[in-house]
PDB file of C-alpha atoms in Angstrom:
ATOM      1  CA  GLY A   1     125.537 117.589  90.400  1.00  0.00           C
ATOM      2  CA  THR A   2     123.249 118.299  87.445  1.00  0.00           C
ATOM      3  CA  GLY A   3     119.605 117.781  86.716  1.00  0.00           C
ATOM      4  CA  LEU A   4     116.439 119.604  86.065  1.00  0.00           C
ATOM      5  CA  GLN A   5     116.246 121.284  89.449  1.00  0.00           C
ATOM      6  CA  THR A   6     119.943 122.045  90.032  1.00  0.00           C
ATOM      7  CA  THR A   7     119.660 125.785  89.382  1.00  0.00           C
ATOM      8  CA  TRP A   8     116.483 126.114  91.500  1.00  0.00           C
ATOM      9  CA  PHE A   9     118.001 124.173  94.387  1.00  0.00           C
ATOM     10  CA  ASN A  10     121.472 125.872  94.279  1.00  0.00           C
ATOM     11  CA  ALA A  11     119.708 129.202  94.670  1.00  0.00           C
ATOM     12  CA  ARG A  12     117.838 127.999  97.717  1.00  0.00           C
ATOM     13  CA  GLY A  13     119.834 125.165  99.283  1.00  0.00           C
ATOM     14  CA  PRO A  14     122.566 125.191 101.892  1.00  0.00           C
ATOM     15  CA  GLN A  15     125.511 127.483 100.986  1.00  0.00           C
ATOM     16  CA  ASN A  16     129.111 126.412 101.619  1.00  0.00           C
ATOM     17  CA  ASN A  17     128.132 123.374 103.569  1.00  0.00           C
ATOM     18  CA  SER A  18     130.718 120.623 103.267  1.00  0.00           C
ATOM     19  CA  ASN A  19     128.249 118.172 104.760  1.00  0.00           C
ATOM     20  CA  PHE A  20     125.778 118.600 101.986  1.00  0.00           C
ATOM     21  CA  VAL A  21     126.380 117.473  98.347  1.00  0.00           C
ATOM     22  CA  LEU A  22     123.826 117.727  95.552  1.00  0.00           C
ATOM     23  CA  HIS A  23     124.619 114.762  93.244  1.00  0.00           C
ATOM     24  CA  GLY A  24     121.792 115.323  90.769  1.00  0.00           C
ATOM     25  CA  TYR A  25     120.213 112.226  88.998  1.00  0.00           C
ATOM     26  CA  LEU A  26     121.894 108.985  89.794  1.00  0.00           C
ATOM     27  CA  ALA A  27     121.340 105.400  88.605  1.00  0.00           C
ATOM     28  CA  GLY A  28     122.651 101.901  89.096  1.00  0.00           C
ATOM     29  CA  GLU A  29     125.703 101.151  91.075  1.00  0.00           C
ATOM     30  CA  LYS A  30     126.667 104.811  91.606  1.00  0.00           C
ATOM     31  CA  LYS A  31     123.296 105.486  93.244  1.00  0.00           C
ATOM     32  CA  HIS A  32     123.699 102.372  95.517  1.00  0.00           C
ATOM     33  CA  LEU A  33     127.231 103.303  96.569  1.00  0.00           C
ATOM     34  CA  ILE A  34     126.214 106.944  97.413  1.00  0.00           C
ATOM     35  CA  THR A  35     123.105 105.814  99.237  1.00  0.00           C
ATOM     36  CA  GLU A  36     125.118 103.164 101.108  1.00  0.00           C
ATOM     37  CA  SER A  37     127.670 105.822 102.234  1.00  0.00           C
ATOM     38  CA  CYS A  38     125.066 108.078 103.767  1.00  0.00           C
ATOM     39  CA  LEU A  39     124.360 108.084 107.499  1.00  0.00           C
ATOM     40  CA  ALA A  40     120.662 108.557 106.702  1.00  0.00           C
ATOM     41  CA  LEU A  41     118.155 109.395 104.040  1.00  0.00           C
ATOM     42  CA  VAL A  42     116.113 112.381 105.198  1.00  0.00           C
ATOM     43  CA  THR A  43     113.090 113.286 103.001  1.00  0.00           C
ATOM     44  CA  PRO A  44     110.658 115.418 104.895  1.00  0.00           C
ATOM     45  CA  SER A  45     107.672 115.941 102.655  1.00  0.00           C
ATOM     46  CA  ARG A  46     103.946 116.192 102.536  1.00  0.00           C
ATOM     47  CA  SER A  47     103.427 113.168 100.347  1.00  0.00           C
ATOM     48  CA  GLU A  48     105.110 110.040  98.888  1.00  0.00           C
ATOM     49  CA  SER A  49     103.349 107.910  96.405  1.00  0.00           C
ATOM     50  CA  PHE A  50     105.100 104.571  97.069  1.00  0.00           C
ATOM     51  CA  GLY A  51     108.429 105.193  98.809  1.00  0.00           C
ATOM     52  CA  LEU A  52     110.702 103.283  96.436  1.00  0.00           C
ATOM     53  CA  ILE A  53     113.559 105.559  97.460  1.00  0.00           C
ATOM     54  CA  TYR A  54     112.935 104.465 101.112  1.00  0.00           C
ATOM     55  CA  LEU A  55     113.214 100.772 100.233  1.00  0.00           C
ATOM     56  CA  GLU A  56     116.312 101.381  98.154  1.00  0.00           C
ATOM     57  CA  ALA A  57     117.933 103.169 101.026  1.00  0.00           C
ATOM     58  CA  LEU A  58     117.114 100.365 103.385  1.00  0.00           C
ATOM     59  CA  MET A  59     118.409  97.741 101.064  1.00  0.00           C
ATOM     60  CA  SER A  60     121.709  99.770 101.085  1.00  0.00           C
ATOM     61  CA  GLY A  61     121.658  99.669 104.886  1.00  0.00           C
ATOM     62  CA  THR A  62     120.757 103.342 105.252  1.00  0.00           C
ATOM     63  CA  PRO A  63     118.046 104.345 107.691  1.00  0.00           C
ATOM     64  CA  VAL A  64     115.327 106.697 106.564  1.00  0.00           C
ATOM     65  CA  ILE A  65     113.254 109.608 107.925  1.00  0.00           C
ATOM     66  CA  GLY A  66     110.338 110.186 105.526  1.00  0.00           C
ATOM     67  CA  TYR A  67     106.757 110.985 105.019  1.00  0.00           C
ATOM     68  CA  TYR A  68     104.973 109.537 108.010  1.00  0.00           C
ATOM     69  CA  LYS A  69     102.007 107.804 106.335  1.00  0.00           C
ATOM     70  CA  THR A  70     104.323 105.864 103.939  1.00  0.00           C
ATOM     71  CA  ILE A  71     106.838 105.066 106.674  1.00  0.00           C
ATOM     72  CA  LEU A  72     104.062 103.740 109.048  1.00  0.00           C
ATOM     73  CA  GLU A  73     102.643 101.597 106.232  1.00  0.00           C
ATOM     74  CA  PHE A  74     106.077 100.106 105.550  1.00  0.00           C
ATOM     75  CA  ARG A  75     106.556  99.458 109.250  1.00  0.00           C
ATOM     76  CA  ASN A  76     103.204  97.616 109.307  1.00  0.00           C
ATOM     77  CA  VAL A  77     103.668  95.591 106.143  1.00  0.00           C
ATOM     78  CA  LEU A  78     107.216  94.599 107.101  1.00  0.00           C
ATOM     79  CA  ASP A  79     106.093  93.842 110.642  1.00  0.00           C
ATOM     80  CA  CYS A  80     109.057  95.755 112.023  1.00  0.00           C
ATOM     81  CA  SER A  81     110.508  94.978 115.443  1.00  0.00           C
ATOM     82  CA  GLU A  82     111.474  97.836 117.760  1.00  0.00           C
ATOM     83  CA  GLN A  83     115.032  97.674 116.397  1.00  0.00           C
ATOM     84  CA  GLU A  84     113.934  97.685 112.776  1.00  0.00           C
ATOM     85  CA  GLU A  85     111.621 100.771 113.439  1.00  0.00           C
ATOM     86  CA  GLN A  86     114.764 102.769 114.178  1.00  0.00           C
ATOM     87  CA  TYR A  87     115.543 102.475 110.481  1.00  0.00           C
ATOM     88  CA  LEU A  88     112.078 103.760 109.412  1.00  0.00           C
ATOM     89  CA  VAL A  89     111.275 107.045 111.210  1.00  0.00           C
ATOM     90  CA  PRO A  90     107.993 108.669 110.320  1.00  0.00           C
ATOM     91  CA  PHE A  91     108.014 112.446 110.094  1.00  0.00           C
ATOM     92  CA  ASN A  92     105.128 114.907 109.645  1.00  0.00           C
ATOM     93  CA  VAL A  93     106.264 118.253 108.301  1.00  0.00           C
ATOM     94  CA  ASP A  94     102.981 119.861 109.300  1.00  0.00           C
ATOM     95  CA  HIS A  95     103.763 119.513 112.951  1.00  0.00           C
ATOM     96  CA  THR A  96     103.909 122.932 114.597  1.00  0.00           C
ATOM     97  CA  ASP A  97     107.517 122.294 115.814  1.00  0.00           C
ATOM     98  CA  SER A  98     108.716 120.325 112.760  1.00  0.00           C
ATOM     99  CA  ILE A  99     112.078 121.970 112.358  1.00  0.00           C
ATOM    100  CA  ASN A 100     113.131 121.188 115.915  1.00  0.00           C
ATOM    101  CA  LEU A 101     111.682 117.687 115.769  1.00  0.00           C
ATOM    102  CA  LEU A 102     113.437 116.978 112.545  1.00  0.00           C
ATOM    103  CA  SER A 103     116.705 118.005 114.099  1.00  0.00           C
ATOM    104  CA  ILE A 104     116.160 115.685 116.994  1.00  0.00           C
ATOM    105  CA  GLU A 105     115.247 112.736 114.737  1.00  0.00           C
ATOM    106  CA  ILE A 106     118.321 113.342 112.556  1.00  0.00           C
ATOM    107  CA  SER A 107     120.589 113.415 115.598  1.00  0.00           C
ATOM    108  CA  LYS A 108     119.163 110.028 116.663  1.00  0.00           C
ATOM    109  CA  ILE A 109     119.038 108.315 113.350  1.00  0.00           C
ATOM    110  CA  VAL A 110     122.689 109.033 112.294  1.00  0.00           C
ATOM    111  CA  LYS A 111     123.837 106.829 115.172  1.00  0.00           C
ATOM    112  CA  VAL A 112     121.851 103.788 113.953  1.00  0.00           C
ATOM    113  CA  LYS A 113     124.464 102.713 111.396  1.00  0.00           C
ATOM    114  CA  ASN A 114     127.095 102.605 114.037  1.00  0.00           C
ATOM    115  CA  ALA A 115     125.171 100.228 116.300  1.00  0.00           C
ATOM    116  CA  ILE A 116     126.645  96.800 117.017  1.00  0.00           C
ATOM    117  CA  GLU A 117     123.578  95.076 115.601  1.00  0.00           C
ATOM    118  CA  HIS A 118     123.437  97.104 112.394  1.00  0.00           C
ATOM    119  CA  ASP A 119     124.342  94.241 110.040  1.00  0.00           C
ATOM    120  CA  ASP A 120     121.750  91.908 111.607  1.00  0.00           C
ATOM    121  CA  VAL A 121     118.927  94.439 111.497  1.00  0.00           C
ATOM    122  CA  VAL A 122     119.753  95.365 107.846  1.00  0.00           C
ATOM    123  CA  SER A 123     119.877  91.695 106.864  1.00  0.00           C
ATOM    124  CA  ARG A 124     116.385  91.171 108.401  1.00  0.00           C
ATOM    125  CA  LEU A 125     114.956  94.277 106.744  1.00  0.00           C
ATOM    126  CA  ARG A 126     116.434  93.153 103.318  1.00  0.00           C
ATOM    127  CA  ARG A 127     114.836  89.730 103.661  1.00  0.00           C
ATOM    128  CA  LYS A 128     111.408  91.284 104.546  1.00  0.00           C
ATOM    129  CA  ILE A 129     111.648  93.848 101.714  1.00  0.00           C
ATOM    130  CA  ILE A 130     112.440  91.185  99.173  1.00  0.00           C
ATOM    131  CA  HIS A 131     109.646  88.942 100.535  1.00  0.00           C
ATOM    132  CA  HIS A 132     106.911  91.741 100.362  1.00  0.00           C
ATOM    133  CA  TYR A 133     108.146  93.859  97.462  1.00  0.00           C
ATOM    134  CA  GLY A 134     110.469  91.679  95.357  1.00  0.00           C
ATOM    135  CA  TRP A 135     109.595  90.767  91.808  1.00  0.00           C
ATOM    136  CA  ASP A 136     108.706  87.131  92.713  1.00  0.00           C
ATOM    137  CA  ARG A 137     106.077  88.462  95.135  1.00  0.00           C
ATOM    138  CA  VAL A 138     104.774  91.066  92.659  1.00  0.00           C
ATOM    139  CA  ILE A 139     104.413  88.406  89.935  1.00  0.00           C
ATOM    140  CA  GLN A 140     102.617  85.955  92.348  1.00  0.00           C
ATOM    141  CA  ASP A 141     100.192  88.778  93.366  1.00  0.00           C
ATOM    142  CA  MET A 142      99.516  89.630  89.743  1.00  0.00           C
ATOM    143  CA  ILE A 143      98.809  86.032  88.774  1.00  0.00           C
ATOM    144  CA  ALA A 144      96.470  85.712  91.709  1.00  0.00           C
ATOM    145  CA  ILE A 145      94.611  88.805  90.597  1.00  0.00           C
ATOM    146  CA  TYR A 146      94.361  87.502  87.035  1.00  0.00           C
ATOM    147  CA  ASN A 147      93.154  84.067  88.166  1.00  0.00           C
ATOM    148  CA  GLU A 148      90.599  85.624  90.433  1.00  0.00           C
ATOM    149  CA  THR A 149      89.333  87.797  87.668  1.00  0.00           C
ATOM    150  CA  ILE A 150      89.183  84.910  85.172  1.00  0.00           C
ATOM    151  CA  ASN A 151      87.406  82.675  87.634  1.00  0.00           C
ATOM    152  CA  THR A 152      84.797  85.318  88.625  1.00  0.00           C
ATOM    153  CA  ASP A 153      81.296  84.428  87.246  1.00  0.00           C
TER     154      ASP A 153
END
């Protein structure tokens, strides 16, 4: 792939690994198709401002390992069942044994898409994401804030 950090990443990333592909910047349908084809989205990091990439992956049916605070917040807002939590795995890179723990989490999460109930779980997560984060909800929340501001004495 190409992009602003391609040279930097190629110098440091996995060498000759056929399981790893750097696609560079993606948008639209191509991004959706690639995300959908992944067994998991794994983004171990020390921060994540909102986690839009997590929601996009979930909408594509792809489970996520990500920044633990953001993942825990999504689990809470979406009121995830135990099954749904398997698609949102929190990870703390500052844990003393983070490399081994990440390896364990990856080996568990890549099996999630092959579960019999995958389609049902993804369908429930999609409905919840649209309900809480879709444009209709965002607009309703904005109107409520404006109305509250206008009606404040």
